[in-house]
Short mmCIF file of C-alpha atoms in Angstrom, two decimals:
data_model
loop_
_atom_site.label_atom_id
_atom_site.label_comp_id
_atom_site.label_asym_id
_atom_site.label_seq_id
_atom_site.Cartn_x
_atom_site.Cartn_y
_atom_site.Cartn_z
CA MET L 28 -11.22 -10.97 19.19
CA GLY L 29 -9.29 -11.24 22.46
CA SER L 30 -5.57 -9.74 22.94
CA LEU L 31 -2.69 -11.67 23.52
CA ALA L 32 -0.24 -11.60 26.68
CA MET L 33 3.10 -9.54 25.62
CA GLU L 34 5.48 -12.01 27.46
CA GLY L 35 8.91 -11.76 25.20
CA ASP L 36 10.14 -15.31 27.08
CA ASN L 37 6.47 -17.31 26.34
CA HIS L 38 7.70 -18.69 22.79
CA ASP L 39 4.56 -21.15 22.57
CA GLN L 40 2.22 -18.21 21.93
CA PRO L 41 2.01 -17.40 18.27
CA LEU L 42 3.17 -14.01 16.86
CA GLN L 43 0.33 -11.37 16.48
CA VAL L 44 0.84 -8.95 13.49
CA VAL L 45 -1.13 -6.13 12.77
CA MET L 46 -1.09 -5.08 8.87
CA PHE L 47 -2.10 -1.13 8.19
CA PRO L 48 -1.18 -0.47 4.50
CA SER L 49 -2.18 2.96 2.91
CA LEU L 50 -5.14 3.56 0.53
CA ALA L 51 -3.27 2.83 -2.58
CA PHE L 52 -3.83 -0.44 -4.48
CA GLY L 53 -0.16 -0.65 -5.79
CA HIS L 54 0.56 -0.50 -1.46
CA ILE L 55 -2.25 -2.74 -0.33
CA PHE L 56 -1.66 -5.67 -2.56
CA PRO L 57 1.69 -6.22 -1.25
CA PHE L 58 0.63 -6.18 1.99
CA VAL L 59 -1.72 -8.76 1.48
CA HIS L 60 0.78 -10.98 -0.12
CA LEU L 61 3.14 -10.36 3.05
CA SER L 62 -0.19 -11.09 5.20
CA ASN L 63 -0.64 -14.46 3.53
CA ALA L 64 3.01 -15.38 3.51
CA LEU L 65 2.88 -14.80 7.36
CA ALA L 66 -0.31 -16.53 7.94
CA ALA L 67 0.92 -19.57 5.78
CA ASN L 68 3.79 -19.76 8.55
CA GLY L 69 2.05 -19.36 11.63
CA VAL L 70 1.40 -15.84 12.59
CA LYS L 71 -1.71 -14.71 13.66
CA VAL L 72 -2.53 -11.61 11.09
CA THR L 73 -5.18 -9.06 11.13
CA PHE L 74 -5.69 -6.20 8.35
CA LEU L 75 -6.94 -3.32 8.75
CA THR L 76 -8.80 -1.21 5.82
CA LEU L 77 -12.18 0.62 5.04
CA PRO L 78 -15.09 -1.24 4.53
CA SER L 79 -15.67 0.11 0.63
CA ILE L 80 -12.39 -1.95 -0.14
CA VAL L 81 -12.54 -5.36 1.65
CA ALA L 82 -14.58 -7.18 -1.18
CA LYS L 83 -11.64 -6.30 -3.56
CA ILE L 84 -8.99 -7.48 -0.82
CA ARG L 85 -10.71 -10.37 0.36
CA LEU L 86 -10.32 -11.62 -3.02
CA ALA L 87 -6.36 -12.24 -2.57
CA LEU L 88 -6.42 -12.20 0.92
CA ASP L 89 -6.38 -15.43 3.13
CA PRO L 90 -9.70 -16.38 4.16
CA ASN L 91 -8.43 -17.41 7.84
CA ILE L 92 -7.32 -13.62 8.10
CA PRO L 93 -9.55 -11.59 9.87
CA ILE L 94 -10.40 -8.08 8.18
CA LEU L 95 -10.86 -5.04 10.65
CA ASN L 96 -12.30 -1.74 9.54
CA TYR L 97 -11.90 1.95 10.35
CA GLU L 98 -13.68 4.88 8.73
CA LEU L 99 -12.01 8.18 7.07
CA PRO L 100 -13.04 11.13 8.74
CA PRO L 101 -14.92 14.31 6.34
CA ILE L 102 -11.97 16.44 4.83
CA ASP L 103 -13.31 19.54 3.37
CA GLY L 104 -12.74 19.26 -0.58
CA LEU L 105 -12.63 15.33 -0.44
CA PRO L 106 -15.60 13.16 -2.31
CA SER L 107 -17.29 10.71 0.05
CA ASP L 108 -16.71 7.88 -2.56
CA VAL L 109 -12.77 8.49 -2.63
CA ASP L 110 -11.48 5.77 -0.59
CA THR L 111 -8.20 4.75 -2.89
CA THR L 112 -5.92 7.12 -4.50
CA ALA L 113 -6.90 5.00 -7.67
CA ARG L 114 -7.76 7.59 -10.15
CA CYS L 115 -7.29 10.70 -8.05
CA SER L 116 -5.42 14.00 -9.08
CA GLU L 117 -2.98 14.94 -6.79
CA VAL L 118 -5.11 17.54 -4.99
CA LEU L 119 -7.64 14.12 -4.08
CA VAL L 120 -4.53 12.08 -2.77
CA GLU L 121 -3.40 15.02 -0.89
CA LEU L 122 -6.69 15.40 0.72
CA LEU L 123 -6.67 11.41 1.03
CA ARG L 124 -3.64 11.42 3.19
CA GLN L 125 -4.95 14.10 5.41
CA ALA L 126 -7.96 12.00 5.94
CA MET L 127 -5.56 9.19 6.74
CA ASP L 128 -3.67 11.38 9.52
CA ALA L 129 -7.28 12.02 10.95
CA THR L 130 -7.66 8.29 11.68
CA ARG L 131 -5.06 8.23 14.51
CA PRO L 132 -7.14 8.00 17.32
CA GLN L 133 -9.09 5.52 15.62
CA ILE L 134 -5.96 3.22 14.96
CA ALA L 135 -4.60 3.88 18.21
CA LYS L 136 -8.10 2.52 20.14
CA ILE L 137 -8.01 -0.72 17.68
CA LEU L 138 -4.40 -1.17 18.63
CA ALA L 139 -5.30 -1.20 22.68
CA LYS L 140 -8.11 -3.57 22.28
CA LEU L 141 -6.15 -6.15 19.86
CA SER L 142 -2.71 -5.63 21.69
CA PRO L 143 -0.60 -7.16 19.14
CA GLN L 144 3.21 -7.72 19.18
CA VAL L 145 3.79 -5.66 16.08
CA ILE L 146 2.26 -3.47 13.62
CA VAL L 147 3.43 -3.19 9.77
CA PHE L 148 2.51 0.29 8.68
CA ASP L 149 2.91 2.20 5.61
CA PHE L 150 4.91 5.31 5.16
CA VAL L 151 1.94 7.49 4.69
CA GLN L 152 1.20 6.56 8.40
CA GLY L 153 4.40 8.17 9.77
CA TRP L 154 2.74 8.53 13.28
CA VAL L 155 2.27 5.14 13.86
CA PRO L 156 5.35 4.57 15.75
CA GLU L 157 4.75 6.98 18.12
CA VAL L 158 1.21 5.54 18.73
CA ALA L 159 2.86 2.00 18.63
CA GLU L 160 5.37 2.96 21.36
CA LEU L 161 2.77 4.06 23.54
CA LEU L 162 1.15 0.76 23.84
CA GLY L 163 4.31 -1.38 23.81
CA ILE L 164 3.83 -2.58 20.31
CA LYS L 165 6.58 -2.82 17.96
CA SER L 166 6.57 -0.95 14.49
CA VAL L 167 7.70 -1.96 11.51
CA TYR L 168 7.58 0.08 8.35
CA PHE L 169 7.56 -1.90 5.22
CA CYS L 170 8.50 -0.34 2.18
CA VAL L 171 6.61 -1.44 -0.91
CA PHE L 172 9.01 0.18 -3.20
CA ASN L 173 12.63 -1.09 -4.15
CA ALA L 174 15.43 -0.57 -1.87
CA ILE L 175 17.20 1.70 -4.29
CA SER L 176 14.04 3.98 -3.74
CA ILE L 177 14.51 4.65 -0.12
CA ALA L 178 18.13 4.49 -0.41
CA SER L 179 18.19 7.48 -2.54
CA THR L 180 16.14 9.50 -0.54
CA ILE L 181 18.41 9.05 2.52
CA LEU L 182 21.34 9.72 0.23
CA PHE L 183 19.93 13.24 -0.76
CA GLY L 184 18.17 13.64 2.80
CA VAL L 185 15.77 16.08 1.12
CA THR L 186 13.43 17.37 3.40
CA PRO L 187 12.08 21.01 3.95
CA HIS L 188 14.29 21.22 7.26
CA GLN L 189 17.56 19.38 5.80
CA ARG L 190 19.79 19.97 2.97
CA PRO L 191 22.04 17.57 1.17
CA SER L 192 25.40 16.84 3.04
CA LEU L 193 28.81 15.84 1.51
CA TRP L 194 29.67 12.94 4.09
CA ARG L 195 25.96 11.34 2.99
CA LEU L 196 27.42 11.20 -0.72
CA ARG L 197 30.89 9.63 0.54
CA LEU L 198 29.16 6.91 1.88
CA PRO L 199 26.62 5.14 -0.44
CA PRO L 200 27.85 2.24 -2.84
CA ARG L 201 29.67 3.77 -6.16
CA GLU L 202 26.62 2.54 -8.23
CA LEU L 203 24.00 4.26 -6.06
CA LEU L 204 25.78 7.62 -6.33
CA SER L 205 26.43 6.85 -10.11
CA ILE L 206 22.63 6.35 -10.66
CA CYS L 207 21.60 9.51 -8.23
CA LEU L 208 24.07 12.05 -10.14
CA SER L 209 22.78 10.88 -13.58
CA LEU L 210 19.14 12.08 -12.68
CA LYS L 211 17.87 14.14 -15.82
CA PRO L 212 15.96 17.59 -14.81
CA TYR L 213 12.45 16.28 -15.59
CA GLU L 214 13.39 13.49 -13.10
CA LEU L 215 14.93 15.83 -10.43
CA ARG L 216 11.91 18.42 -10.74
CA SER L 217 9.26 14.82 -10.20
CA LEU L 218 11.58 14.15 -6.76
CA LEU L 219 11.74 17.71 -5.66
CA TYR L 220 7.54 17.60 -5.41
CA TYR L 221 7.87 14.68 -3.61
CA ALA L 222 10.40 16.28 -1.26
CA CYS L 223 8.66 19.17 -0.88
CA GLY L 224 4.89 18.74 -1.22
CA SER L 225 2.10 20.46 -2.35
CA GLY L 226 0.26 21.62 0.84
CA PRO L 227 0.26 21.69 4.56
CA ALA L 228 0.52 18.14 5.12
CA ALA L 229 3.77 16.45 5.55
CA SER L 230 5.49 15.80 1.92
CA TYR L 231 5.90 12.10 0.67
CA PHE L 232 10.05 12.41 1.60
CA SER L 233 9.35 13.56 5.16
CA ARG L 234 6.91 10.84 6.06
CA LEU L 235 8.94 8.60 4.46
CA LEU L 236 12.20 9.40 6.10
CA SER L 237 10.06 9.90 9.51
CA SER L 238 8.65 6.64 9.28
CA MET L 239 12.30 4.87 8.52
CA ALA L 240 13.58 7.03 11.64
CA PHE L 241 11.21 6.31 14.37
CA CYS L 242 10.33 2.49 13.58
CA ASP L 243 11.65 -0.35 15.23
CA ALA L 244 12.74 -1.85 11.70
CA ILE L 245 12.53 -1.67 8.32
CA ALA L 246 10.82 -4.08 5.75
CA VAL L 247 11.72 -4.26 2.30
CA LYS L 248 9.95 -5.60 -0.59
CA SER L 249 12.93 -6.84 -2.22
CA THR L 250 16.05 -9.59 -1.84
CA TYR L 251 19.82 -9.66 -1.48
CA GLU L 252 20.20 -11.31 -4.86
CA VAL L 253 18.50 -8.25 -6.52
CA GLU L 254 19.50 -5.33 -4.33
CA ALA L 255 22.24 -6.12 -1.59
CA PRO L 256 24.17 -2.92 -2.12
CA SER L 257 20.67 -0.49 -1.46
CA ILE L 258 19.60 -2.90 1.26
CA LYS L 259 23.01 -2.75 3.25
CA TYR L 260 22.95 1.17 2.69
CA VAL L 261 19.77 1.69 4.25
CA SER L 262 21.00 -0.85 7.18
CA SER L 263 23.85 1.54 7.52
CA GLN L 264 22.15 4.57 7.92
CA TYR L 265 19.43 3.91 10.45
CA ARG L 266 21.26 1.21 12.32
CA LYS L 267 18.41 -1.05 12.76
CA PRO L 268 17.26 -4.28 11.42
CA VAL L 269 16.45 -3.89 7.69
CA LEU L 270 14.44 -7.08 6.75
CA PRO L 271 13.84 -8.02 3.23
CA THR L 272 10.64 -9.64 2.51
CA GLY L 273 11.46 -11.44 -1.05
CA VAL L 274 9.32 -10.27 -3.83
CA LEU L 275 6.06 -11.80 -2.47
CA LEU L 276 4.60 -12.29 -6.06
CA PRO L 277 1.14 -14.30 -5.74
CA LYS L 278 1.24 -17.54 -6.50
CA ALA L 279 -0.88 -17.95 -9.66
CA PRO L 280 -3.03 -14.93 -11.18
CA ALA L 281 -6.63 -15.11 -9.94
CA GLY L 282 -9.77 -14.91 -12.28
CA ASP L 283 -10.08 -14.50 -16.02
CA ILE L 284 -8.83 -12.33 -18.94
CA GLU L 285 -12.02 -10.58 -20.12
CA PRO L 286 -13.59 -12.47 -22.94
CA LYS L 287 -12.99 -9.69 -25.98
CA LEU L 288 -9.08 -9.01 -24.96
CA ASP L 289 -8.75 -13.18 -24.47
CA GLU L 290 -10.15 -13.47 -27.99
CA TRP L 291 -8.08 -11.25 -29.87
CA LEU L 292 -4.88 -12.09 -27.90
CA ASN L 293 -5.29 -16.19 -28.89
CA LYS L 294 -4.84 -14.34 -32.51
CA PHE L 295 -1.47 -13.93 -32.24
CA PRO L 296 1.70 -16.16 -32.10
CA LYS L 297 3.68 -16.78 -29.00
CA GLY L 298 5.42 -13.90 -27.62
CA THR L 299 4.30 -11.33 -30.12
CA VAL L 300 2.28 -8.94 -28.59
CA VAL L 301 3.50 -5.72 -26.76
CA LEU L 302 1.30 -4.99 -23.58
CA CYS L 303 1.51 -1.43 -22.42
CA MET L 304 0.14 -0.73 -19.05
CA PHE L 305 0.85 2.29 -16.49
CA GLY L 306 -0.82 1.00 -13.23
CA SER L 307 -3.63 2.68 -11.61
CA GLU L 308 -2.27 5.69 -10.76
CA THR L 309 -0.03 6.92 -13.67
CA TYR L 310 -2.14 9.17 -16.53
CA LEU L 311 -0.69 10.41 -19.89
CA SER L 312 -1.75 13.44 -21.44
CA VAL L 313 -4.00 12.77 -24.76
CA LYS L 314 -0.57 13.92 -26.77
CA GLN L 315 1.59 11.25 -24.82
CA LYS L 316 -1.21 8.73 -25.77
CA LYS L 317 -1.26 9.42 -29.17
CA GLU L 318 2.50 9.48 -29.63
CA LEU L 319 2.61 6.37 -27.55
CA VAL L 320 0.03 4.60 -30.11
CA ALA L 321 2.16 5.89 -33.43
CA GLY L 322 5.10 4.30 -31.78
CA LEU L 323 3.69 1.20 -30.83
CA GLU L 324 2.20 0.81 -34.64
CA MET L 325 5.78 1.81 -36.19
CA THR L 326 7.11 -1.43 -34.32
CA GLY L 327 5.50 -3.75 -36.43
CA PHE L 328 4.54 -6.03 -33.56
CA PRO L 329 0.76 -6.46 -32.22
CA PHE L 330 0.10 -4.42 -29.22
CA LEU L 331 -2.32 -3.92 -26.32
CA ALA L 332 -2.23 -0.36 -24.87
CA VAL L 333 -4.39 0.01 -21.60
CA LEU L 334 -4.35 3.94 -21.40
CA ASN L 335 -6.71 5.64 -18.12
CA THR L 336 -7.99 8.73 -17.66
CA LEU L 337 -8.33 10.35 -14.00
CA ALA L 338 -11.97 9.70 -12.43
CA TYR L 339 -12.84 13.32 -12.22
CA ALA L 340 -11.20 14.48 -15.45
CA ALA L 341 -12.91 17.06 -17.82
CA LYS L 342 -15.70 15.55 -19.78
CA ALA L 343 -13.60 16.86 -22.63
CA LYS L 344 -10.41 15.01 -22.35
CA LYS L 345 -12.63 11.91 -21.46
CA GLN L 346 -14.35 11.94 -24.80
CA GLU L 347 -10.75 12.87 -26.62
CA LEU L 348 -9.65 9.43 -25.31
CA GLU L 349 -12.63 7.89 -26.16
CA VAL L 350 -11.87 8.65 -29.91
CA GLU L 351 -8.29 6.78 -29.35
CA ILE L 352 -10.07 3.74 -27.95
CA GLY L 353 -10.72 0.49 -30.42
CA GLU L 354 -8.70 -1.60 -32.70
CA LYS L 355 -5.49 0.25 -34.39
CA ALA L 356 -3.46 -0.63 -37.85
CA GLY L 357 -6.16 -2.99 -39.11
CA GLY L 358 -6.64 -5.10 -36.01
CA ARG L 359 -3.33 -5.61 -35.06
CA GLY L 360 -3.23 -3.37 -31.98
CA MET L 361 -5.68 -2.63 -29.48
CA VAL L 362 -6.21 0.59 -27.12
CA CYS L 363 -8.56 0.27 -24.27
CA SER L 364 -9.40 1.30 -20.76
CA GLY L 365 -10.51 0.66 -17.28
CA TRP L 366 -9.48 -1.98 -15.38
CA VAL L 367 -7.97 -5.49 -16.84
CA ASN L 368 -6.25 -8.60 -15.06
CA GLN L 369 -2.64 -7.76 -15.65
CA PRO L 370 -0.97 -10.59 -14.00
CA LEU L 371 -3.03 -13.17 -15.98
CA ILE L 372 -2.44 -11.17 -19.38
CA MET L 373 1.41 -10.72 -18.94
CA SER L 374 1.20 -14.62 -18.31
CA HIS L 375 -0.87 -15.12 -21.68
CA PRO L 376 1.58 -16.92 -24.01
CA ALA L 377 1.08 -14.12 -27.00
CA VAL L 378 2.54 -11.54 -24.87
CA GLY L 379 6.59 -11.23 -25.03
CA CYS L 380 6.98 -7.63 -24.02
CA SER L 381 5.82 -5.13 -21.14
CA ILE L 382 6.05 -1.11 -21.60
CA ASN L 383 5.15 -0.15 -18.21
CA HIS L 384 5.69 2.80 -16.08
CA GLY L 385 8.49 1.18 -13.56
CA GLY L 386 5.98 0.13 -10.62
CA VAL L 387 7.26 -2.81 -8.83
CA SER L 388 4.72 -5.32 -8.88
CA SER L 389 4.64 -4.26 -12.85
CA ILE L 390 7.81 -5.07 -13.17
CA MET L 391 8.31 -8.32 -11.40
CA GLU L 392 4.60 -9.37 -12.87
CA ALA L 393 6.22 -8.94 -16.49
CA VAL L 394 9.53 -10.49 -15.57
CA VAL L 395 7.72 -14.03 -14.15
CA GLY L 396 5.48 -13.54 -17.08
CA GLY L 397 8.02 -14.11 -19.77
CA CYS L 398 7.93 -10.61 -21.07
CA GLN L 399 10.82 -8.29 -21.97
CA LEU L 400 11.00 -5.06 -20.81
CA VAL L 401 10.77 -1.41 -21.86
CA MET L 402 10.65 1.34 -19.18
CA LEU L 403 8.54 4.59 -19.41
CA PRO L 404 8.39 5.97 -15.77
CA PHE L 405 6.48 9.44 -14.97
CA LYS L 406 7.12 10.18 -11.32
CA GLY L 407 8.75 9.38 -8.19
CA ASP L 408 10.13 5.84 -7.37
CA GLN L 409 9.30 4.63 -10.86
CA TYR L 410 12.38 6.63 -11.69
CA MET L 411 14.78 4.95 -9.36
CA ASN L 412 13.24 1.35 -9.90
CA THR L 413 13.79 1.88 -13.75
CA LYS L 414 17.54 3.10 -13.05
CA LEU L 415 17.74 -0.15 -11.18
CA MET L 416 16.58 -2.36 -13.69
CA VAL L 417 18.41 -0.41 -16.85
CA LYS L 418 21.64 0.42 -15.37
CA GLN L 419 22.55 -1.78 -12.27
CA LEU L 420 20.79 -5.04 -13.80
CA ARG L 421 20.38 -4.31 -17.16
CA ALA L 422 17.58 -6.05 -17.55
CA ALA L 423 15.04 -3.61 -19.56
CA VAL L 424 15.75 -0.62 -21.66
CA GLU L 425 14.56 2.66 -21.56
CA ILE L 426 12.79 4.80 -23.99
CA ASN L 427 14.83 7.56 -25.14
CA ARG L 428 13.50 11.08 -23.96
CA ARG L 429 14.34 15.05 -23.79
CA ALA L 430 16.28 15.97 -20.79
CA TRP L 431 14.49 18.85 -19.53
CA ASP L 432 10.97 17.70 -20.24
CA GLY L 433 10.58 14.03 -20.39
CA TRP L 434 8.69 14.14 -23.77
CA PHE L 435 9.32 10.92 -25.86
CA THR L 436 8.79 10.37 -29.87
CA ARG L 437 7.01 7.67 -31.74
CA LYS L 438 10.60 6.78 -32.99
CA ALA L 439 12.05 6.43 -29.51
CA VAL L 440 9.25 3.81 -28.77
CA ARG L 441 9.52 2.07 -31.49
CA LYS L 442 13.64 1.88 -31.15
CA ALA L 443 13.20 0.48 -27.86
CA VAL L 444 10.66 -1.91 -28.51
CA ARG L 445 12.21 -3.55 -31.39
CA THR L 446 15.65 -3.80 -29.12
CA VAL L 447 14.23 -6.32 -27.17
CA MET L 448 12.07 -7.88 -29.65
CA VAL L 449 14.00 -8.48 -32.52
CA ASP L 450 17.32 -10.68 -32.10
CA GLY L 451 20.50 -9.42 -33.38
CA SER L 452 21.58 -5.99 -31.31
CA LYS L 453 24.05 -6.89 -28.82
CA LYS L 454 22.10 -4.39 -26.24
CA GLY L 455 19.23 -6.47 -27.06
CA THR L 456 21.32 -9.92 -26.43
CA LEU L 457 22.37 -8.67 -23.26
CA VAL L 458 19.00 -7.76 -21.89
CA ARG L 459 17.16 -10.78 -23.05
CA ALA L 460 19.66 -12.94 -21.46
CA ASN L 461 19.88 -10.65 -18.10
CA VAL L 462 16.07 -10.62 -17.67
CA ALA L 463 16.28 -14.67 -18.19
CA LYS L 464 18.23 -14.57 -14.94
CA LEU L 465 16.18 -12.54 -13.02
CA ARG L 466 13.27 -14.27 -13.75
CA GLY L 467 15.24 -17.72 -12.66
CA ILE L 468 15.69 -15.79 -9.39
CA LEU L 469 12.22 -14.81 -8.79
CA GLN L 470 10.62 -17.85 -9.67
CA GLN L 471 12.59 -20.19 -6.78
CA GLN L 472 9.81 -20.63 -4.32
CA GLU L 473 12.25 -22.31 -2.15
CA LEU L 474 14.33 -18.63 -1.78
CA GLN L 475 10.88 -17.04 -1.12
CA GLU L 476 10.10 -19.21 1.57
CA ASP L 477 13.29 -18.96 3.04
CA TYR L 478 13.23 -15.05 3.17
CA THR L 479 9.44 -15.48 4.86
CA LYS L 480 10.70 -17.64 7.51
CA GLY L 481 13.81 -15.29 8.11
CA PHE L 482 11.58 -12.55 8.23
CA ILE L 483 9.33 -14.26 11.19
CA THR L 484 12.43 -15.01 12.99
CA MET L 485 13.58 -11.47 13.04
CA LEU L 486 10.35 -10.20 14.04
CA LYS L 487 10.24 -12.65 17.00
CA GLU L 488 13.89 -11.16 17.69
CA LEU L 489 12.51 -7.61 17.54
CA VAL L 490 9.73 -8.46 19.88
CA ALA L 491 12.00 -10.25 22.37
CA SER L 492 14.22 -7.08 22.54
CA PRO L 493 14.02 -4.07 24.88
#
């Protein structure tokens, strides 16, 4: 693939952008959706990833977008078949991050050969801005989290070399400060883990803060209609362009629902099934799974719970999970594991409620699919996404949990589900009305197109700048 000249005054040449996501599907697919939106508007996009996951990406990526490969260098303790964070322990995820750091020479050679004007990268690869600057390429950090997550990270400024400061607490919007000060002990412990890390490599927070500090611009998978205060706060702190991309939902779910699940869902009336899913990287203990399923049985609604186990978990734990898999409550409930077509299931007419972990894509897919939202977050940005939905937008309810360790009961599960699924309560009525308003915003295709065009305009201005 030939390189393009980098002359800022030649407006006839198409913008050339390289996309470089980290190796987590919750990050990869937002990069895919942004790539598709850019390509549909005349931007020349090249996508970087590993050879082993090209087939999965190609199903969703515009066929005209080329995919270039790089290889993971061997790292002691990292199995050769681990190519994403899916179903990996934290130890393996840490080793995978180290392997990504070791790809720096490969990526530098690829960029030198392609000579793009912009590279869009993920926070795990916090070294990209330095590489890009040496090559005369603009770097854009693409945040696939909600803006409230990176705003809260900035607010506390938690890195191994920086403590929270009072001046930071005076500047943020009152709503953001209120949310951060209301965090419970189990939520704070999770955030502290991401701040400090667990090994010799840089922590999540330090990578994130470094990426935002040294890139030329920040892109965020959000909109002003949903997160204006947080987006403006991030911009004020770094004094550089912060470019909302819109929510970047795929136009229509691809593929088919697994026949057995489709047949089961078709047995129930419209909007009555409670769908419970926690993404590809969130895992409940066996005790938590049993309590959750018991709570689902108590709701009185049919339910489908997809509960996964770590790929490298002990055999005894997997066998214990297998005991829980199958039909429940006389056929009114179904518990399974493994991959399912989440967007397609959420849009099935029978599904009326989504219990999820607070991942951005899961939230948005549920809202667009017509589901009511019940939140059960377990780590990192999931807590802040949940605060956004429950406290700021009031478009979801959260399952009540014990403050110290985050334990939840079956009664708490029942109460949360019935709050949004049974008409009558003041809180439930408010939440249902607000989620309907949010759905209206997300379904405005013209709004998404405006964000895409505005994003491209700002990229061109960035390339033209010194």
